[in-house]
Tab-separated table of C-alpha atoms in Angstrom:
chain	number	residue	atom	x	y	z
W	683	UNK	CA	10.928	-17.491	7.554
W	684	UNK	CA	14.159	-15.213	7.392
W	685	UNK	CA	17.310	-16.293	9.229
W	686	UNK	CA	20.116	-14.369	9.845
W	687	UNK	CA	23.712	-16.144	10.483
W	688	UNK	CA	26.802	-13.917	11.927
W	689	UNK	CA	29.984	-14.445	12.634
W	690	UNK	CA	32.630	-13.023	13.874
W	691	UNK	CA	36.986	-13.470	13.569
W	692	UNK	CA	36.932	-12.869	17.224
W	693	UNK	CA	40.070	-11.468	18.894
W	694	UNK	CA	39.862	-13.219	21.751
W	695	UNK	CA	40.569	-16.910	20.268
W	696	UNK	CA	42.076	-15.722	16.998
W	697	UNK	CA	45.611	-14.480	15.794
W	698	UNK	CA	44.972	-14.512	12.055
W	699	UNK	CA	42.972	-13.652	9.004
W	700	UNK	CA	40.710	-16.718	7.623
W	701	UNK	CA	41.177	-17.499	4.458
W	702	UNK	CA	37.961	-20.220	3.854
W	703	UNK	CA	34.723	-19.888	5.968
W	704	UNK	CA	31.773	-22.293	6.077
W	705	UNK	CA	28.343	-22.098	7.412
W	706	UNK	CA	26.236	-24.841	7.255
W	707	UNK	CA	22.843	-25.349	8.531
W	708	UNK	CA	20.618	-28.331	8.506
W	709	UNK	CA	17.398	-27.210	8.236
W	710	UNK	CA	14.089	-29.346	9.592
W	711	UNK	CA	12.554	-30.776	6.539
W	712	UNK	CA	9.599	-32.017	8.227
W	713	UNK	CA	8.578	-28.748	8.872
W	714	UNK	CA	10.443	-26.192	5.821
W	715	UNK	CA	10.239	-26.605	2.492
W	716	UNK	CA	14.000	-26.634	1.876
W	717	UNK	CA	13.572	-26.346	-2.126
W	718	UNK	CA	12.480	-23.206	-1.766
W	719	UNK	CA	15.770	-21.684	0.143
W	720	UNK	CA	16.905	-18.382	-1.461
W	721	UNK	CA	20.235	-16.663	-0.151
W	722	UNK	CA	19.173	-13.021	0.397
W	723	UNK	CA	22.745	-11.107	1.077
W	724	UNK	CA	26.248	-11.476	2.549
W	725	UNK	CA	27.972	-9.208	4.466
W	726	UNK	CA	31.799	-9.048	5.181
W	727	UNK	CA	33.545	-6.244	7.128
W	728	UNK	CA	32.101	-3.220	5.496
W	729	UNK	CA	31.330	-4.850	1.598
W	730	UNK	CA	27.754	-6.335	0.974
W	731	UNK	CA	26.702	-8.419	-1.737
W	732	UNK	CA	22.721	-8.837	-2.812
W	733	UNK	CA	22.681	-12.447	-4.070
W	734	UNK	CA	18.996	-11.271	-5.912
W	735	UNK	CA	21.065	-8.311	-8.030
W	736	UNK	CA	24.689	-9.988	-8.242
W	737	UNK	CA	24.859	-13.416	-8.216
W	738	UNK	CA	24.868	-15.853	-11.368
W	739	UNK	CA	22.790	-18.618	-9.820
W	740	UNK	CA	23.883	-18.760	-5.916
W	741	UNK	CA	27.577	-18.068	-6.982
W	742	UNK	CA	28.728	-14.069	-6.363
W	743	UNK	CA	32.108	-12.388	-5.473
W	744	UNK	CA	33.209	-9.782	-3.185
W	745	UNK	CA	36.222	-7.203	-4.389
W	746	UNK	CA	37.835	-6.778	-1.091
W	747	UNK	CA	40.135	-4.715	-2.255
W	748	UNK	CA	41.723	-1.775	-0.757
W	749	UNK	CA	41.992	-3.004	2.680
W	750	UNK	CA	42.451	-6.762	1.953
W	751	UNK	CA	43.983	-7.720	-1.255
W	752	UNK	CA	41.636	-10.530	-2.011
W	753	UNK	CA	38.245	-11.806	-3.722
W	754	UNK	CA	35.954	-13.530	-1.715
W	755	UNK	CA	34.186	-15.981	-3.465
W	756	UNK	CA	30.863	-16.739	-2.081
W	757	UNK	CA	28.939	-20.764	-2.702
W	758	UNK	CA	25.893	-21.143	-1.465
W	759	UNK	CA	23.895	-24.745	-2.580
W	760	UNK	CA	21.350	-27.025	-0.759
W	761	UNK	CA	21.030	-30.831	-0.751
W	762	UNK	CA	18.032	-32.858	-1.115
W	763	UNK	CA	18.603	-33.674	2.734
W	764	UNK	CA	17.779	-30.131	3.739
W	765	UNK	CA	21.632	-28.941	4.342
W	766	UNK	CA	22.727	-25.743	3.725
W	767	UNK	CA	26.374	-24.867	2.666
W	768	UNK	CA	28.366	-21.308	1.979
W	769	UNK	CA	31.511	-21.396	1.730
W	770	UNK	CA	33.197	-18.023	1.247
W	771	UNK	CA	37.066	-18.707	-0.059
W	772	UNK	CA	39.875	-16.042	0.131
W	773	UNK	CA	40.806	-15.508	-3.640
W	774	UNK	CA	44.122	-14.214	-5.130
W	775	UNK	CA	42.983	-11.184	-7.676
W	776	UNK	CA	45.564	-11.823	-9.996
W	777	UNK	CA	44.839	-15.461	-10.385
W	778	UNK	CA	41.344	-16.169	-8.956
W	779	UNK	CA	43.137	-19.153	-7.450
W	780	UNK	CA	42.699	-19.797	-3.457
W	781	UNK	CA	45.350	-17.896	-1.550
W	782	UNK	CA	46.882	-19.069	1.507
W	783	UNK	CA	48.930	-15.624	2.125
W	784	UNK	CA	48.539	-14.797	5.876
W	785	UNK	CA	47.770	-11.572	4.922
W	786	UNK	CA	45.263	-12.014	2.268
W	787	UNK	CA	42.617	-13.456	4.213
W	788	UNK	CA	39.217	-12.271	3.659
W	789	UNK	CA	37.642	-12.342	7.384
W	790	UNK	CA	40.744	-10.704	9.466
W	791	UNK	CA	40.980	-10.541	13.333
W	792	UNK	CA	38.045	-8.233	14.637
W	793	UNK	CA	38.279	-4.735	15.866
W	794	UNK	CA	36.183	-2.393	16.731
W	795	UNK	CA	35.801	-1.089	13.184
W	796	UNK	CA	34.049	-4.726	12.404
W	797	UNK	CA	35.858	-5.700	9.881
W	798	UNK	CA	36.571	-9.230	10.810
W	799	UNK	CA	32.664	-9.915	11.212
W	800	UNK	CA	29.772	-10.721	8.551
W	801	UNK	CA	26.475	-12.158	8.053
W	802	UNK	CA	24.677	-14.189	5.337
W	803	UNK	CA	20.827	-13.762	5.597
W	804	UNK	CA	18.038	-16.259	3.498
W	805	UNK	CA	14.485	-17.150	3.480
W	806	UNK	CA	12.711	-20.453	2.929
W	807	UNK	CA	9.094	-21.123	3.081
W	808	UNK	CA	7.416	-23.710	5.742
W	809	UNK	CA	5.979	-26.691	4.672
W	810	UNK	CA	1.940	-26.611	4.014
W	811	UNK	CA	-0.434	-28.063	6.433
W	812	UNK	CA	1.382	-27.975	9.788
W	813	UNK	CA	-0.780	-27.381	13.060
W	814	UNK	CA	-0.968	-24.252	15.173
W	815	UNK	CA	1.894	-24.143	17.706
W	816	UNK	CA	4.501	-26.037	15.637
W	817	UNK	CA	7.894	-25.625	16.600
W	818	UNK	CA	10.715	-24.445	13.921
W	819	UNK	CA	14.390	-25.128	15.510
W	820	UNK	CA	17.314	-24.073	13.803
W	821	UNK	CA	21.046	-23.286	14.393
W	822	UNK	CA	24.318	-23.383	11.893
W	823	UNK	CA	27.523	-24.167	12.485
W	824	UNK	CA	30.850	-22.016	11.412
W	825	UNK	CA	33.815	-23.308	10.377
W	826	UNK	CA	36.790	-20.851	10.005
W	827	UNK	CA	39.363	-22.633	8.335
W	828	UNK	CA	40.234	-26.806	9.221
W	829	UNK	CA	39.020	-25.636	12.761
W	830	UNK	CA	36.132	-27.009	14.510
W	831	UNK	CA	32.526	-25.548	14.058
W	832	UNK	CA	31.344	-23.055	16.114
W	833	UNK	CA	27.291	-23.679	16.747
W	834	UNK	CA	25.410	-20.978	16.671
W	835	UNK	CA	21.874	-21.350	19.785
W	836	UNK	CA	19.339	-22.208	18.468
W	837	UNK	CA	16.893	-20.238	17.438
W	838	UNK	CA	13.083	-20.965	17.919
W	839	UNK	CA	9.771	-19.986	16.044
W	840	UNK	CA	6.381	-20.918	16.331
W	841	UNK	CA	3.153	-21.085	13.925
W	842	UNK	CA	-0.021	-19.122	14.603
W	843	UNK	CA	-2.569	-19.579	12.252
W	844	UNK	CA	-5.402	-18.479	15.318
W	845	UNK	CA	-6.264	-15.157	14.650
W	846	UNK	CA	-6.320	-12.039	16.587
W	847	UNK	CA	-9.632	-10.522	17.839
W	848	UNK	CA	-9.896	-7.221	19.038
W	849	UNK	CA	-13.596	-4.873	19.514
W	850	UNK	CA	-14.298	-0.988	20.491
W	851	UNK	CA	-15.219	-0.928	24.143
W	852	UNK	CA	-16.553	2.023	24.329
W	853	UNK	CA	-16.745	5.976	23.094
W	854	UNK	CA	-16.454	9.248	24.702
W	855	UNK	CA	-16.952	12.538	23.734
W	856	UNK	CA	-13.758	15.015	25.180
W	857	UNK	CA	-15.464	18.266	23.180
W	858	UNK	CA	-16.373	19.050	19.209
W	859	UNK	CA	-13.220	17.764	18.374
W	860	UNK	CA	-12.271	15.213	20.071
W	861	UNK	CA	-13.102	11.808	21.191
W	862	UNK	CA	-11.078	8.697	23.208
W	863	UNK	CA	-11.995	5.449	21.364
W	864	UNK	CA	-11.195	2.631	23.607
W	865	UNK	CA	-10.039	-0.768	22.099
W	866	UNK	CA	-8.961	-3.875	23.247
W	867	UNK	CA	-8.045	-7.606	22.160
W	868	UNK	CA	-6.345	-11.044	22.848
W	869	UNK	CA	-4.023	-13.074	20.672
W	870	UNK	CA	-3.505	-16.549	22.476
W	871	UNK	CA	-0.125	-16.843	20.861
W	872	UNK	CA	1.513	-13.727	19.355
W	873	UNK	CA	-0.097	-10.979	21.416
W	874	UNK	CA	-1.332	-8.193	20.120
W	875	UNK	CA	1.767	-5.810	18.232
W	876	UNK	CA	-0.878	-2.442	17.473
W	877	UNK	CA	-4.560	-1.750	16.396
W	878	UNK	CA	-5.197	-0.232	13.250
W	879	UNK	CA	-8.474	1.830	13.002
W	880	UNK	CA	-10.236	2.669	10.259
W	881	UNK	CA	-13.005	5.582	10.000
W	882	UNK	CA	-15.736	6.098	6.935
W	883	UNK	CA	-17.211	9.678	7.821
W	884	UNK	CA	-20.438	8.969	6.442
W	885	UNK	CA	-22.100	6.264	3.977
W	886	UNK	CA	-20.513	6.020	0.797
W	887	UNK	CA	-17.604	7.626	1.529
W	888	UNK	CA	-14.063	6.656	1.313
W	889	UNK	CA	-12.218	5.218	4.813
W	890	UNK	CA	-9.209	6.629	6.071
């Protein structure tokens, strides 16, 4: 499963940069195998980092600089419990030591340039051997500073292991050229996305 947390500095409740964000998220460990969580990317104002490409272990930085004259420094670890932490710190350049400087704040107030919003994204597999029509519930929480968390809904999936079965219904000849195939099909959970068709021209031959 991939999940996707943003947030957001938002304008209407803040008058400041942050300077430390956290996002934690407790995932369901009766249903996700939470040693197998890998951080994908983070995303802050217009800079991106790929954890896979930059990161030594699940620790990576973010040059901020020219429009914010900080580092972020970007955490990510998961306990044995199933908990999820990042914590993204506001970093002076010239030290690498936290910075509390009200302008050096790595996630400022949000405009409509989005700069004061980002997103972390990661994957982690689902446990073996769980029944059609399980239920996967999860939500973070966001802490900007010594505020209190934000929650994030909750967002829902659902196993399918019951595949989809679809059949031809019937040909018709429009001229030399053409011809309407007509196809239908039933997926008790998913429903059906697209068909694919595939056509061999004759015995032997390669399909297309």
């Amino acid at each position: 499963i991939n999940y996707m947390i943003e947030f957001e500095n938002d304008s209407t409740f803040a008058t400041s940069s942050a300077h430390k964000i956290l996002l934690v998220d407790t995932l369901d460990v009766d249903v996700l195998d939470v040693t197998s969580v890998v951080p994908k990317s983070m995303k802050i104002g217009k800079h991106d980092c790929d954890f896979t490409k930059k990161a030594s272990g699940y620790v990576a930085t973010i040059d901020m600089r020219s429009e914010i004259n900080a580092i972020a420094q970007i955490s990510v670890n998961v306990t044995d419990k199933g908990v999820m932490n990042c914590e993204i710190v506001s970093l002076d350049p010239m030290t690498m030591e936290p910075t509390d400087d009200i302008m050096a704040g790595i996630l400022p107030v949000n405009d409509a340039s989005g700069r004061g919003q980002g997103m972390l994204t990661f994957m982690v597999n689902l446990k073996s051997g769980l029944k059609d029509g399980t239920e996967i519930s999860n939500k973070a929480d966001i802490i900007f500073d010594s505020n209190e968390p934000i929650s994030t809904p909750y967002w829902i999936n659902e196993t399918d292991y019951v595949n989809p079965v679809s059949k031809i219904g019937g040909i018709e000849n429009v001229s030399d050229t053409t011809i309407n195939i007509y196809i239908s099909g039933e997926d008790e959970r998913s429903g059906i996305w697209r068909y694919t068709l595939y056509v061999q021209p004759g015995d032997g031959s390669d399909w297309f």
